[in-house]
Every structure is written in C-alpha cells, then in structure tokens.
Amino acid sequence: MYASHRYAVRVPGSESHAVVVGAGIGGLASALALRDAGWNVTVLERRASDSEAGSGISLWPNALRALAELGVDQAVLAGAALGGRSGVRTPAGAWIARTDIGGAIADRHGLPLVLIHRQRLVAALRERLGAERIRFETPVHGVEGSATDAVVTTTDGVLRADLVVAADGARSRLRRQLFPEHPGLRHAGYTTWRMVAPRTDGIEASETWGSNGRRFALLPLDEHRLYCYATANEDPGSAALDERDALRERFGSWHAPIPDLIDSLAPDAVIRSDVNELSAPLAVLHRDRTVLVGDAAHAMTPDLGQGGCQALEDAVTLGAVMRGDAPIGRALERYSAVRAPRGADLIRRSHAAGRIYQAPPWVARTVARAAGRLPPRLTVRALDPVLAWRPPQFGPSSSG
Ligand SMILES: Cc1cc2nc3c(=O)[nH]c(=O)nc-3n(C[C@H](O)[C@H](O)[C@H](O)COP(=O)(O)OP(=O)(O)OC[C@H]3O[C@@H](n4cnc5c(N)ncnc54)[C@H](O)[C@@H]3O)c2cc1C
C-alpha cells in the first residue's frame, strides 16, 4: 500500500506508536500524555532545538490542572510569576480600573493565574518527555491515513504510526490535508507585538488602552524582567524593517515607562504576529488515525490568553481517551466529541473579547470601568465555563 515510500519504520519497543507533528506546547504535552498512557511516541519538529521564541504566556487554573496531570505543574509554578492586582490605564497614565483578578482566581479555584516565560514552559515539558523522543529539523510534508494506521512523510523518509497527532499550529498543513473543505484561518483585524524587557522599579501589571485598537501591556515576569505585549488594528502582512520603530510610532508618546522601555529593546527582541483565528470551528477533530490538537484544531485570538491552555486541555483529554479500553477509532471519536465543542466555544469567546478590546476607546473604556466596579469575584465567576475545566475520566468503552 505504501510502496511508493522509500522505507517504512515501525519504532520497536511498544505495541502502539504515535507520531506527533510539532514540538510546541500542544505537541509536547500530547506526546507526554500519550507516553504516560503507555504509547511509544516520536515528535517531529521542523525547527532547530534552540529556536523557541522568547516571550511570556499566561496560564490559568484550567491549564495548571492539565499540567498537574502531566506531572509538570511544580516545575512550571517554580518558574512563574503569580497574577495579582492589575488595571487598565489611559495613554496619559490615568487608571480607568484596578482590580485584584489574580487574587479572586486563586480564591475561587485554589490555583493561581500565572505568567511564565514560554521557554521555561517548553523546557519543563521537554525535560519530562525526554529529549531523545524529539527529532528536530524534521519537517513533515504530509500524512496518509486509513482506518487502521497512518504514514507520515518527512524529508528523511516515512514513519508508520498507529496514531498521528497534528500539533503543527494555526497554519497547520495537516489540517488542510485532512479537511480540504475547511475555509482555514481568517485575519482578526489586528496585529500583536510581544517582547521581554528589563524590569524597572514600581511597575504594576497593567494594560493601557488607546485608539485604533492600540493596547500596551506591562506584566512583571520575574524580579528582573517584564513581559510586554502591544496590539493595534492593522492590515495583515504589514511589517516594519525594525519593529521598534513601529512601536515608537504607535506608543512612543504614551505614559512612562513605555517609551523608554521600547528604546531599551534589542532589535530582534520584538515578535510581531498578525492575529488569526479559525474562520469556522471544526465539527470533528480527527480523520482516520490523525487527530488535531492545539492551534491546529482551534486557532483563536489571544484575547482570553487561552490558546496554549486549550492545547494543554487537548493533550490531557487525548491521554485520557487513549488510556481506556476503547479501540483507537472509538477513542478518537470520544476526543472529538469533547474537544470540538470546547474549541468552538473558546474561539467564539476569544473573538467576542477581542471585539471589545479592539473597539473604539469609549466602548472599551466603558466596559473596563464597569468591570472595574464589579467585585473581582463576580468577574471571575463569569469565567467559570473557561477556568473550571477538570481533566476528564472516561469509563469503559461499552458505556459510550
Ligand atoms: C500575542 C499572543 C499572545 C498569546 N498569549 C497566550 C497566553 O497568554 N496564554 C495562552 O494560553 N495562550 C496564548 N497565546 C496562544 C498560544 O501561543 C498558542 O495557542 C499556542 O502556542 C499553540 O500551541 P501549539 O503547540 O498548538 O502551536 P505552535 O506553538 O504554533 O506549535 C506548532 C509547532 O509545529 C511546528 N510545525 C509546524 N508545521 C510543521 C511541519 N510541517 N513539520 C514539523 N513541524 C511543524 C512548528 O515549528 C511549531 O513548533 C497567545 C498567542 C499570541 C499570538
């Protein structure tokens, strides 16, 4: 059946072999969850091992529960900053709202909102998985599947697998291949810049909101560093020769320390990304023996800080369905039945939040003021559908 391939490798040592495409948060976490469920796992990543982009990521209680299931929560918490008081400011520096959302989250969920450098999160996942399971600089060209197995084609040849996990990100090649009828990504109307900058004294966590969807966030990452992100309503594909100039042009007259902070950045310290989301949610997340996780499954705008958290939920759910006694096809149906509606819901919620944040300033500020007057516990309660997630458990296959 695969005679056209140069060779087909069945990795020895285990009955079931999964090939995971992509070593981002979703791929690494899925590999870990499958390994813990007794699978033999190989991760294929097109980039070099040391090329993880450097910025921050917020992890909410749902993600921390997933990380606990994966056995890396303590390693992550040890390197993370705890979310506490934060607020919204005008470009001149006046506070529109200030509230202790971080404290209210910890009270309600018994787990904090944390901020961590992505490299630390990825390092914790990689370390627990074992570096020998990851093949870097191995781009995957495609997958061919049937009801019983799948074959992944790479530049080095082909790998046969009982399961392929497509964790190849928002622009997923495998999603396009599996669901050619799906319309793919759409641009959400704005662009983001992310950077890690030196921390100066007296900085409180804040987001500053201006016009044209311009926001600039300052978030203490540790004693010495800030994680900052900025947004602006922009056409897709626009880029500056030096992104610091793009930031100066849009935020250079804003309150201290934003202008100085931009000046302090190294030329390559700014990561610019257009914001995209799936233009329509997928009704199922698997086809034959290939399953989508993370941004490949449900790329969403970053407005709720949930894309990575959802990738972790996916991974833990995949591990849980594979741990049961169900045949693989049935297990994938269970995964899709749980994760497709969850992904669709988060795409919708993130999109709705983004519509407010990127709206004209008077709309955004009215919402911020109103939210700032609410007791934080009420705001946090409204997030229950997102944050109250718990790792699922699946009964015997006969119970459905
Ligand atoms: C501005 C911004 C802020 C964000 N903030 C947060 C936040 O605070 N909290 C949060 O939870 N989420 C946040 N997110 C979302 C989060 O970054 C993503 O949801 C998450 O990184 C998705 O992980 P992933 O593993 O699915 O995909 P990716 O991180 O995109 O990883 C995909 C991997 O697959 C590899 N790959 C792709 N194609 C191939 C191929 N053909 N062969 C081999 N390898 C391949 C890529 O090189 C990459 O390493 C934010 C996103 C943005 C843009």
Coordinates of C-alpha atoms and ligand atoms in Angstrom, one line a residue, residues 20-29 44-48 51-52 55-60 63 113-115 118 121-122 135-142 153-154 166-174 190-194 219 227 229-231 271 273-276 293-312 314, ligand 1:
V20 CA 3.4 13.9 16.9
V21 CA 3.9 16.6 14.4
G22 CA 5.1 19.8 16.0
A23 CA 7.0 20.4 19.3
G24 CA 5.1 23.4 20.5
I25 CA 3.1 23.4 23.7
G26 CA 0.3 21.2 22.1
G27 CA 2.7 18.7 20.6
L28 CA 5.0 18.3 23.6
A29 CA 2.0 18.0 26.0
L44 CA 8.8 15.6 14.6
E45 CA 9.6 19.3 14.7
R46 CA 10.7 21.3 11.7
R47 CA 12.7 23.9 13.7
A48 CA 16.1 23.6 15.4
S51 CA 14.7 28.2 18.3
E52 CA 11.8 28.5 20.8
S55 CA 8.1 35.9 25.3
G56 CA 5.6 35.3 28.1
I57 CA 2.5 33.2 28.4
S58 CA -0.3 33.3 31.0
L59 CA -1.6 30.0 32.3
W60 CA -4.9 29.9 34.0
A63 CA -4.1 24.8 32.3
L113 CA -3.2 32.7 37.4
V114 CA 0.5 32.6 36.5
L115 CA 2.8 34.2 33.9
R118 CA 7.5 30.3 27.2
L121 CA 7.2 26.0 30.0
V122 CA 8.6 24.3 26.9
R135 CA 13.5 14.9 16.2
F136 CA 14.3 18.5 15.4
E137 CA 14.9 19.9 11.9
T138 CA 12.4 17.3 10.5
P139 CA 9.7 19.0 8.6
V140 CA 6.6 16.8 7.8
H141 CA 5.3 17.0 4.3
G142 CA 2.1 15.1 4.8
T153 CA 6.2 11.7 5.2
T154 CA 9.2 13.7 6.2
A166 CA -1.2 17.1 14.2
A167 CA 0.1 19.7 16.6
D168 CA 1.5 21.8 13.7
G169 CA 0.0 25.2 14.8
A170 CA -2.5 27.6 13.4
R171 CA -1.3 27.3 9.8
S172 CA -1.5 23.5 10.1
R173 CA -0.5 21.8 6.9
L174 CA -2.1 18.6 8.2
Y190 CA -5.2 43.4 14.3
T191 CA -1.5 42.7 15.0
T192 CA 0.4 42.0 18.1
W193 CA 4.0 42.6 19.3
R194 CA 5.5 40.6 22.1
L219 CA 3.4 42.4 33.2
Y227 CA 6.6 40.6 29.6
Y229 CA 2.6 42.9 24.5
A230 CA 1.1 45.5 22.3
T231 CA -1.7 45.4 19.8
I271 CA 8.0 39.3 17.9
S273 CA 2.3 38.4 14.7
D274 CA -0.9 39.0 12.8
V275 CA -3.8 37.7 14.8
N276 CA -5.7 34.9 13.1
V293 CA -4.6 19.4 18.9
G294 CA -3.9 23.0 19.9
D295 CA -3.9 25.8 17.4
A296 CA -4.2 23.3 14.5
A297 CA -7.6 22.3 16.0
H298 CA -8.9 25.6 17.2
A299 CA -6.8 28.6 16.5
M300 CA -8.3 31.5 18.4
T301 CA -7.4 35.1 19.1
P302 CA -5.2 35.7 22.2
D303 CA -7.7 37.9 24.0
L304 CA -8.5 35.4 26.7
G305 CA -5.0 34.1 27.0
Q306 CA -6.4 30.6 26.4
G307 CA -4.8 29.2 23.2
G308 CA -2.0 27.4 25.0
C309 CA -4.2 26.5 27.9
Q310 CA -6.6 24.8 25.5
A311 CA -3.7 22.9 23.8
L312 CA -2.9 21.5 27.3
D314 CA -6.5 18.8 24.4
Ligands
LIG1 C1 0.1 37.5 21.0 C2 -0.3 36.2 21.6 C3 -0.4 36.0 22.9 C4 -0.8 34.8 23.4 N1 -0.9 34.7 24.8 C5 -1.3 33.5 25.3 C6 -1.5 33.3 26.7 O1 -1.2 34.2 27.5 N2 -1.9 32.1 27.2 C7 -2.2 31.1 26.3 O2 -2.6 30.0 26.8 N3 -2.1 31.2 25.0 C8 -1.6 32.4 24.5 N4 -1.4 32.5 23.1 C9 -1.8 31.4 22.3 C10 -0.6 30.3 22.3 O3 0.6 30.9 21.9 C11 -1.0 29.2 21.2 O4 -2.3 28.8 21.4 C12 -0.1 28.0 21.5 O5 1.3 28.4 21.3 C13 -0.4 26.9 20.5 O6 0.5 25.9 20.6 P1 0.5 24.8 19.5 O7 1.6 23.8 20.0 O8 -0.8 24.3 19.1 O9 1.1 25.5 18.2 P2 2.5 26.2 17.9 O10 3.0 26.9 19.2 O11 2.3 27.1 16.7 O12 3.5 25.0 17.6 C14 3.4 24.3 16.4 C15 4.8 23.7 16.1 O13 4.7 22.8 15.0 C16 5.8 23.0 14.2 N5 5.5 22.7 12.8 C17 4.6 23.3 12.0 N6 4.5 22.7 10.8 C18 5.3 21.7 10.9 C19 5.6 20.6 10.0 N7 5.1 20.6 8.7 N8 6.5 19.7 10.3 C20 7.1 19.7 11.6 N9 6.8 20.7 12.5 C21 5.9 21.6 12.2 C22 6.2 24.5 14.4 O14 7.5 24.8 14.1 C23 5.9 24.7 15.9 O15 7.0 24.4 16.7 C24 -1.0 33.7 22.6 C25 -0.9 33.9 21.2 C26 -0.5 35.1 20.7 C27 -0.3 35.3 19.2

